[in-house]
Amino acid sequence: MFAKRPSFLARLAPDTRGVSVIETAVVVPALAMLIAGVSDVAMGFSARLKIQQASNSSAQLATAGGPNSPAFSTLQAAAATAAGVPGSQVVIDTWLECAGVRQTLFDGTCPSGQQIARYASVTINGAYSPKFPMMQYISGTSLPLKGYSVVRVQ
């Protein structure tokens, strides 16, 4: 007489309309977070490279005319400009080594017969602030960056 009607859920089970919308809604936020994270890491790495390259070029500038050249006296300002940081975040260290032993005076002399070596180092401290709020939450407000180069000037 009367045929038994299937239940509501039994009728929906073979219906696949809208499944791709649900899958997209699940996948897109995770994919967006992944892309944001990768791009933030790439920008941070780029900032680190910029600081290291500024340190390297400033150290090379120290060798341009030797320790008595005008370029040597402007190393801190040149490094700060190249790195895009304030001059207070750049440290220039100079020292003299006599037979491999560090001396206190850069302009000093070594006893006769000992090898003289003068060095200059450039240290640049910077920071990278993540661009995406979720990365700031993970890492804090900023990540410290440091560039360091040392060169023998004599």
PDB file of N, CA and C in Angstrom, residues 30-108:
ATOM      1  N   ALA A  30      43.741  28.722   6.782  1.00  0.00           N
ATOM      2  CA  ALA A  30      45.028  28.086   7.072  1.00  0.00           C
ATOM      3  C   ALA A  30      46.058  28.445   6.009  1.00  0.00           C
ATOM      4  N   LEU A  31      45.635  28.460   4.767  1.00  0.00           N
ATOM      5  CA  LEU A  31      46.540  28.821   3.679  1.00  0.00           C
ATOM      6  C   LEU A  31      46.958  30.288   3.779  1.00  0.00           C
ATOM      7  N   ALA A  32      46.029  31.157   4.135  1.00  0.00           N
ATOM      8  CA  ALA A  32      46.355  32.580   4.300  1.00  0.00           C
ATOM      9  C   ALA A  32      47.360  32.782   5.430  1.00  0.00           C
ATOM     10  N   MET A  33      47.206  32.064   6.535  1.00  0.00           N
ATOM     11  CA  MET A  33      48.167  32.173   7.643  1.00  0.00           C
ATOM     12  C   MET A  33      49.544  31.670   7.215  1.00  0.00           C
ATOM     13  N   LEU A  34      49.575  30.613   6.460  1.00  0.00           N
ATOM     14  CA  LEU A  34      50.845  30.076   5.976  1.00  0.00           C
ATOM     15  C   LEU A  34      51.543  31.072   5.062  1.00  0.00           C
ATOM     16  N   ILE A  35      50.822  31.663   4.144  1.00  0.00           N
ATOM     17  CA  ILE A  35      51.406  32.644   3.221  1.00  0.00           C
ATOM     18  C   ILE A  35      51.889  33.878   3.979  1.00  0.00           C
ATOM     19  N   ALA A  36      51.100  34.347   4.932  1.00  0.00           N
ATOM     20  CA  ALA A  36      51.503  35.509   5.736  1.00  0.00           C
ATOM     21  C   ALA A  36      52.767  35.206   6.532  1.00  0.00           C
ATOM     22  N   GLY A  37      52.836  34.034   7.108  1.00  0.00           N
ATOM     23  CA  GLY A  37      54.021  33.657   7.880  1.00  0.00           C
ATOM     24  C   GLY A  37      55.268  33.563   7.025  1.00  0.00           C
ATOM     25  N   VAL A  38      55.146  32.947   5.877  1.00  0.00           N
ATOM     26  CA  VAL A  38      56.296  32.806   4.976  1.00  0.00           C
ATOM     27  C   VAL A  38      56.759  34.171   4.478  1.00  0.00           C
ATOM     28  N   SER A  39      55.817  35.044   4.127  1.00  0.00           N
ATOM     29  CA  SER A  39      56.222  36.365   3.640  1.00  0.00           C
ATOM     30  C   SER A  39      56.851  37.199   4.757  1.00  0.00           C
ATOM     31  N   ASP A  40      56.363  37.070   5.985  1.00  0.00           N
ATOM     32  CA  ASP A  40      56.962  37.802   7.101  1.00  0.00           C
ATOM     33  C   ASP A  40      58.383  37.310   7.381  1.00  0.00           C
ATOM     34  N   VAL A  41      58.589  36.016   7.327  1.00  0.00           N
ATOM     35  CA  VAL A  41      59.934  35.464   7.516  1.00  0.00           C
ATOM     36  C   VAL A  41      60.866  35.953   6.409  1.00  0.00           C
ATOM     37  N   ALA A  42      60.378  35.992   5.189  1.00  0.00           N
ATOM     38  CA  ALA A  42      61.189  36.466   4.066  1.00  0.00           C
ATOM     39  C   ALA A  42      61.558  37.939   4.234  1.00  0.00           C
ATOM     40  N   MET A  43      60.606  38.758   4.679  1.00  0.00           N
ATOM     41  CA  MET A  43      60.903  40.182   4.893  1.00  0.00           C
ATOM     42  C   MET A  43      61.890  40.372   6.042  1.00  0.00           C
ATOM     43  N   GLY A  44      61.776  39.554   7.092  1.00  0.00           N
ATOM     44  CA  GLY A  44      62.725  39.619   8.194  1.00  0.00           C
ATOM     45  C   GLY A  44      64.124  39.210   7.749  1.00  0.00           C
ATOM     46  N   PHE A  45      64.210  38.179   6.932  1.00  0.00           N
ATOM     47  CA  PHE A  45      65.502  37.741   6.416  1.00  0.00           C
ATOM     48  C   PHE A  45      66.111  38.818   5.523  1.00  0.00           C
ATOM     49  N   SER A  46      65.284  39.485   4.736  1.00  0.00           N
ATOM     50  CA  SER A  46      65.754  40.575   3.884  1.00  0.00           C
ATOM     51  C   SER A  46      66.302  41.727   4.727  1.00  0.00           C
ATOM     52  N   ALA A  47      65.631  42.047   5.809  1.00  0.00           N
ATOM     53  CA  ALA A  47      66.119  43.106   6.711  1.00  0.00           C
ATOM     54  C   ALA A  47      67.453  42.703   7.336  1.00  0.00           C
ATOM     55  N   ARG A  48      67.588  41.443   7.696  1.00  0.00           N
ATOM     56  CA  ARG A  48      68.852  40.942   8.268  1.00  0.00           C
ATOM     57  C   ARG A  48      69.978  41.043   7.245  1.00  0.00           C
ATOM     58  N   LEU A  49      69.700  40.690   6.000  1.00  0.00           N
ATOM     59  CA  LEU A  49      70.710  40.797   4.946  1.00  0.00           C
ATOM     60  C   LEU A  49      71.122  42.244   4.700  1.00  0.00           C
ATOM     61  N   LYS A  50      70.158  43.154   4.751  1.00  0.00           N
ATOM     62  CA  LYS A  50      70.469  44.576   4.559  1.00  0.00           C
ATOM     63  C   LYS A  50      71.432  45.066   5.633  1.00  0.00           C
ATOM     64  N   ILE A  51      71.203  44.678   6.875  1.00  0.00           N
ATOM     65  CA  ILE A  51      72.082  45.103   7.968  1.00  0.00           C
ATOM     66  C   ILE A  51      73.461  44.475   7.814  1.00  0.00           C
ATOM     67  N   GLN A  52      73.525  43.204   7.444  1.00  0.00           N
ATOM     68  CA  GLN A  52      74.823  42.547   7.268  1.00  0.00           C
ATOM     69  C   GLN A  52      75.586  43.154   6.096  1.00  0.00           C
ATOM     70  N   GLN A  53      74.908  43.455   5.010  1.00  0.00           N
ATOM     71  CA  GLN A  53      75.574  44.069   3.862  1.00  0.00           C
ATOM     72  C   GLN A  53      76.077  45.467   4.202  1.00  0.00           C
ATOM     73  N   ALA A  54      75.328  46.210   4.995  1.00  0.00           N
ATOM     74  CA  ALA A  54      75.780  47.535   5.421  1.00  0.00           C
ATOM     75  C   ALA A  54      77.026  47.412   6.292  1.00  0.00           C
ATOM     76  N   SER A  55      77.054  46.413   7.140  1.00  0.00           N
ATOM     77  CA  SER A  55      78.235  46.170   7.977  1.00  0.00           C
ATOM     78  C   SER A  55      79.439  45.797   7.119  1.00  0.00           C
ATOM     79  N   ASN A  56      79.231  44.938   6.144  1.00  0.00           N
ATOM     80  CA  ASN A  56      80.327  44.531   5.254  1.00  0.00           C
ATOM     81  C   ASN A  56      80.869  45.703   4.444  1.00  0.00           C
ATOM     82  N   SER A  57      79.978  46.499   3.873  1.00  0.00           N
ATOM     83  CA  SER A  57      80.436  47.623   3.047  1.00  0.00           C
ATOM     84  C   SER A  57      81.136  48.677   3.894  1.00  0.00           C
ATOM     85  N   SER A  58      80.702  48.869   5.123  1.00  0.00           N
ATOM     86  CA  SER A  58      81.367  49.828   6.009  1.00  0.00           C
ATOM     87  C   SER A  58      82.749  49.336   6.418  1.00  0.00           C
ATOM     88  N   ALA A  59      82.872  48.039   6.633  1.00  0.00           N
ATOM     89  CA  ALA A  59      84.181  47.481   6.955  1.00  0.00           C
ATOM     90  C   ALA A  59      85.129  47.622   5.764  1.00  0.00           C
ATOM     91  N   GLN A  60      84.626  47.443   4.553  1.00  0.00           N
ATOM     92  CA  GLN A  60      85.456  47.642   3.362  1.00  0.00           C
ATOM     93  C   GLN A  60      85.861  49.096   3.218  1.00  0.00           C
ATOM     94  N   LEU A  61      84.976  49.995   3.616  1.00  0.00           N
ATOM     95  CA  LEU A  61      85.293  51.423   3.568  1.00  0.00           C
ATOM     96  C   LEU A  61      86.475  51.744   4.485  1.00  0.00           C
ATOM     97  N   ALA A  62      86.622  51.001   5.568  1.00  0.00           N
ATOM     98  CA  ALA A  62      87.733  51.217   6.492  1.00  0.00           C
ATOM     99  C   ALA A  62      89.075  50.923   5.841  1.00  0.00           C
ATOM    100  N   THR A  63      89.073  50.049   4.851  1.00  0.00           N
ATOM    101  CA  THR A  63      90.328  49.693   4.190  1.00  0.00           C
ATOM    102  C   THR A  63      90.656  50.634   3.034  1.00  0.00           C
ATOM    103  N   ALA A  64      89.739  51.514   2.666  1.00  0.00           N
ATOM    104  CA  ALA A  64      89.913  52.356   1.481  1.00  0.00           C
ATOM    105  C   ALA A  64      91.174  53.206   1.537  1.00  0.00           C
ATOM    106  N   GLY A  65      91.426  53.870   2.628  1.00  0.00           N
ATOM    107  CA  GLY A  65      92.596  54.738   2.696  1.00  0.00           C
ATOM    108  C   GLY A  65      93.466  54.489   3.903  1.00  0.00           C
ATOM    109  N   GLY A  66      93.165  53.417   4.618  1.00  0.00           N
ATOM    110  CA  GLY A  66      93.940  53.123   5.808  1.00  0.00           C
ATOM    111  C   GLY A  66      93.371  53.819   7.030  1.00  0.00           C
ATOM    112  N   PRO A  67      93.993  53.610   8.187  1.00  0.00           N
ATOM    113  CA  PRO A  67      93.444  54.132   9.437  1.00  0.00           C
ATOM    114  C   PRO A  67      93.491  55.652   9.575  1.00  0.00           C
ATOM    115  N   ASN A  68      94.272  56.338   8.743  1.00  0.00           N
ATOM    116  CA  ASN A  68      94.370  57.795   8.853  1.00  0.00           C
ATOM    117  C   ASN A  68      93.543  58.537   7.813  1.00  0.00           C
ATOM    118  N   SER A  69      92.737  57.820   7.028  1.00  0.00           N
ATOM    119  CA  SER A  69      91.965  58.458   5.966  1.00  0.00           C
ATOM    120  C   SER A  69      90.693  59.094   6.528  1.00  0.00           C
ATOM    121  N   PRO A  70      90.158  60.082   5.820  1.00  0.00           N
ATOM    122  CA  PRO A  70      88.886  60.680   6.245  1.00  0.00           C
ATOM    123  C   PRO A  70      87.734  59.669   6.243  1.00  0.00           C
ATOM    124  N   ALA A  71      87.781  58.705   5.342  1.00  0.00           N
ATOM    125  CA  ALA A  71      86.725  57.688   5.285  1.00  0.00           C
ATOM    126  C   ALA A  71      86.675  56.888   6.580  1.00  0.00           C
ATOM    127  N   PHE A  72      87.816  56.669   7.203  1.00  0.00           N
ATOM    128  CA  PHE A  72      87.874  55.893   8.430  1.00  0.00           C
ATOM    129  C   PHE A  72      87.148  56.606   9.571  1.00  0.00           C
ATOM    130  N   SER A  73      87.212  57.935   9.564  1.00  0.00           N
ATOM    131  CA  SER A  73      86.574  58.689  10.643  1.00  0.00           C
ATOM    132  C   SER A  73      85.059  58.787  10.477  1.00  0.00           C
ATOM    133  N   THR A  74      84.543  58.446   9.324  1.00  0.00           N
ATOM    134  CA  THR A  74      83.099  58.536   9.089  1.00  0.00           C
ATOM    135  C   THR A  74      82.437  57.165   8.999  1.00  0.00           C
ATOM    136  N   LEU A  75      83.098  56.138   9.499  1.00  0.00           N
ATOM    137  CA  LEU A  75      82.557  54.779   9.399  1.00  0.00           C
ATOM    138  C   LEU A  75      81.200  54.643  10.078  1.00  0.00           C
ATOM    139  N   GLN A  76      81.062  55.211  11.266  1.00  0.00           N
ATOM    140  CA  GLN A  76      79.817  55.056  12.015  1.00  0.00           C
ATOM    141  C   GLN A  76      78.640  55.680  11.262  1.00  0.00           C
ATOM    142  N   ALA A  77      78.840  56.879  10.776  1.00  0.00           N
ATOM    143  CA  ALA A  77      77.761  57.543  10.033  1.00  0.00           C
ATOM    144  C   ALA A  77      77.446  56.798   8.740  1.00  0.00           C
ATOM    145  N   ALA A  78      78.469  56.323   8.046  1.00  0.00           N
ATOM    146  CA  ALA A  78      78.248  55.595   6.787  1.00  0.00           C
ATOM    147  C   ALA A  78      77.505  54.286   7.040  1.00  0.00           C
ATOM    148  N   ALA A  79      77.870  53.587   8.105  1.00  0.00           N
ATOM    149  CA  ALA A  79      77.198  52.321   8.427  1.00  0.00           C
ATOM    150  C   ALA A  79      75.744  52.568   8.812  1.00  0.00           C
ATOM    151  N   ALA A  80      75.497  53.607   9.597  1.00  0.00           N
ATOM    152  CA  ALA A  80      74.124  53.915  10.013  1.00  0.00           C
ATOM    153  C   ALA A  80      73.258  54.275   8.810  1.00  0.00           C
ATOM    154  N   THR A  81      73.812  55.063   7.905  1.00  0.00           N
ATOM    155  CA  THR A  81      73.057  55.444   6.708  1.00  0.00           C
ATOM    156  C   THR A  81      72.762  54.232   5.829  1.00  0.00           C
ATOM    157  N   ALA A  82      73.758  53.386   5.620  1.00  0.00           N
ATOM    158  CA  ALA A  82      73.572  52.205   4.769  1.00  0.00           C
ATOM    159  C   ALA A  82      72.555  51.229   5.360  1.00  0.00           C
ATOM    160  N   ALA A  83      72.535  51.105   6.680  1.00  0.00           N
ATOM    161  CA  ALA A  83      71.616  50.159   7.323  1.00  0.00           C
ATOM    162  C   ALA A  83      70.250  50.763   7.605  1.00  0.00           C
ATOM    163  N   GLY A  84      70.157  52.090   7.557  1.00  0.00           N
ATOM    164  CA  GLY A  84      68.892  52.743   7.859  1.00  0.00           C
ATOM    165  C   GLY A  84      68.555  52.729   9.335  1.00  0.00           C
ATOM    166  N   VAL A  85      69.585  52.808  10.180  1.00  0.00           N
ATOM    167  CA  VAL A  85      69.391  52.824  11.629  1.00  0.00           C
ATOM    168  C   VAL A  85      70.037  54.082  12.203  1.00  0.00           C
ATOM    169  N   PRO A  86      69.690  54.468  13.423  1.00  0.00           N
ATOM    170  CA  PRO A  86      70.362  55.609  14.050  1.00  0.00           C
ATOM    171  C   PRO A  86      71.836  55.295  14.322  1.00  0.00           C
ATOM    172  N   GLY A  87      72.660  56.333  14.361  1.00  0.00           N
ATOM    173  CA  GLY A  87      74.085  56.149  14.618  1.00  0.00           C
ATOM    174  C   GLY A  87      74.376  55.504  15.959  1.00  0.00           C
ATOM    175  N   SER A  88      73.466  55.646  16.910  1.00  0.00           N
ATOM    176  CA  SER A  88      73.669  55.046  18.233  1.00  0.00           C
ATOM    177  C   SER A  88      73.603  53.515  18.188  1.00  0.00           C
ATOM    178  N   GLN A  89      73.088  52.947  17.106  1.00  0.00           N
ATOM    179  CA  GLN A  89      72.995  51.497  16.988  1.00  0.00           C
ATOM    180  C   GLN A  89      74.172  50.895  16.222  1.00  0.00           C
ATOM    181  N   VAL A  90      75.177  51.723  15.938  1.00  0.00           N
ATOM    182  CA  VAL A  90      76.370  51.271  15.234  1.00  0.00           C
ATOM    183  C   VAL A  90      77.562  51.405  16.177  1.00  0.00           C
ATOM    184  N   VAL A  91      78.320  50.334  16.304  1.00  0.00           N
ATOM    185  CA  VAL A  91      79.507  50.336  17.154  1.00  0.00           C
ATOM    186  C   VAL A  91      80.721  50.038  16.284  1.00  0.00           C
ATOM    187  N   ILE A  92      81.684  50.952  16.318  1.00  0.00           N
ATOM    188  CA  ILE A  92      82.952  50.763  15.613  1.00  0.00           C
ATOM    189  C   ILE A  92      84.010  50.457  16.662  1.00  0.00           C
ATOM    190  N   ASP A  93      84.696  49.355  16.488  1.00  0.00           N
ATOM    191  CA  ASP A  93      85.754  48.964  17.421  1.00  0.00           C
ATOM    192  C   ASP A  93      87.056  48.864  16.629  1.00  0.00           C
ATOM    193  N   THR A  94      88.099  49.485  17.138  1.00  0.00           N
ATOM    194  CA  THR A  94      89.414  49.413  16.496  1.00  0.00           C
ATOM    195  C   THR A  94      90.416  48.911  17.516  1.00  0.00           C
ATOM    196  N   TRP A  95      91.373  48.115  17.046  1.00  0.00           N
ATOM    197  CA  TRP A  95      92.392  47.617  17.947  1.00  0.00           C
ATOM    198  C   TRP A  95      93.665  47.263  17.197  1.00  0.00           C
ATOM    199  N   LEU A  96      94.718  47.175  17.958  1.00  0.00           N
ATOM    200  CA  LEU A  96      96.046  46.822  17.463  1.00  0.00           C
ATOM    201  C   LEU A  96      96.419  45.470  18.044  1.00  0.00           C
ATOM    202  N   GLU A  97      97.012  44.622  17.232  1.00  0.00           N
ATOM    203  CA  GLU A  97      97.536  43.348  17.715  1.00  0.00           C
ATOM    204  C   GLU A  97      99.026  43.285  17.456  1.00  0.00           C
ATOM    205  N   CYS A  98      99.754  42.979  18.488  1.00  0.00           N
ATOM    206  CA  CYS A  98     101.198  42.767  18.388  1.00  0.00           C
ATOM    207  C   CYS A  98     101.460  41.285  18.610  1.00  0.00           C
ATOM    208  N   ALA A  99     101.940  40.623  17.572  1.00  0.00           N
ATOM    209  CA  ALA A  99     102.206  39.181  17.619  1.00  0.00           C
ATOM    210  C   ALA A  99     100.969  38.404  18.068  1.00  0.00           C
ATOM    211  N   GLY A 100      99.798  38.845  17.602  1.00  0.00           N
ATOM    212  CA  GLY A 100      98.561  38.138  17.907  1.00  0.00           C
ATOM    213  C   GLY A 100      97.920  38.490  19.232  1.00  0.00           C
ATOM    214  N   VAL A 101      98.508  39.428  19.982  1.00  0.00           N
ATOM    215  CA  VAL A 101      97.967  39.822  21.281  1.00  0.00           C
ATOM    216  C   VAL A 101      97.316  41.195  21.149  1.00  0.00           C
ATOM    217  N   ARG A 102      96.067  41.309  21.544  1.00  0.00           N
ATOM    218  CA  ARG A 102      95.327  42.569  21.426  1.00  0.00           C
ATOM    219  C   ARG A 102      95.875  43.597  22.406  1.00  0.00           C
ATOM    220  N   GLN A 103      96.109  44.797  21.872  1.00  0.00           N
ATOM    221  CA  GLN A 103      96.623  45.912  22.675  1.00  0.00           C
ATOM    222  C   GLN A 103      95.491  46.907  22.950  1.00  0.00           C
ATOM    223  N   THR A 104      95.700  47.783  23.900  1.00  0.00           N
ATOM    224  CA  THR A 104      94.648  48.740  24.261  1.00  0.00           C
ATOM    225  C   THR A 104      94.585  49.931  23.317  1.00  0.00           C
ATOM    226  N   LEU A 105      95.711  50.345  22.751  1.00  0.00           N
ATOM    227  CA  LEU A 105      95.740  51.534  21.896  1.00  0.00           C
ATOM    228  C   LEU A 105      95.790  51.149  20.422  1.00  0.00           C
ATOM    229  N   PHE A 106      94.900  51.714  19.638  1.00  0.00           N
ATOM    230  CA  PHE A 106      94.879  51.461  18.198  1.00  0.00           C
ATOM    231  C   PHE A 106      96.074  52.123  17.525  1.00  0.00           C
ATOM    232  N   ASP A 107      96.443  53.317  17.982  1.00  0.00           N
ATOM    233  CA  ASP A 107      97.540  54.074  17.379  1.00  0.00           C
ATOM    234  C   ASP A 107      98.897  53.741  17.989  1.00  0.00           C
ATOM    235  N   GLY A 108      98.949  52.759  18.864  1.00  0.00           N
ATOM    236  CA  GLY A 108     100.206  52.401  19.516  1.00  0.00           C
ATOM    237  C   GLY A 108     101.181  51.725  18.568  1.00  0.00           C
TER     238      GLY A 108
END
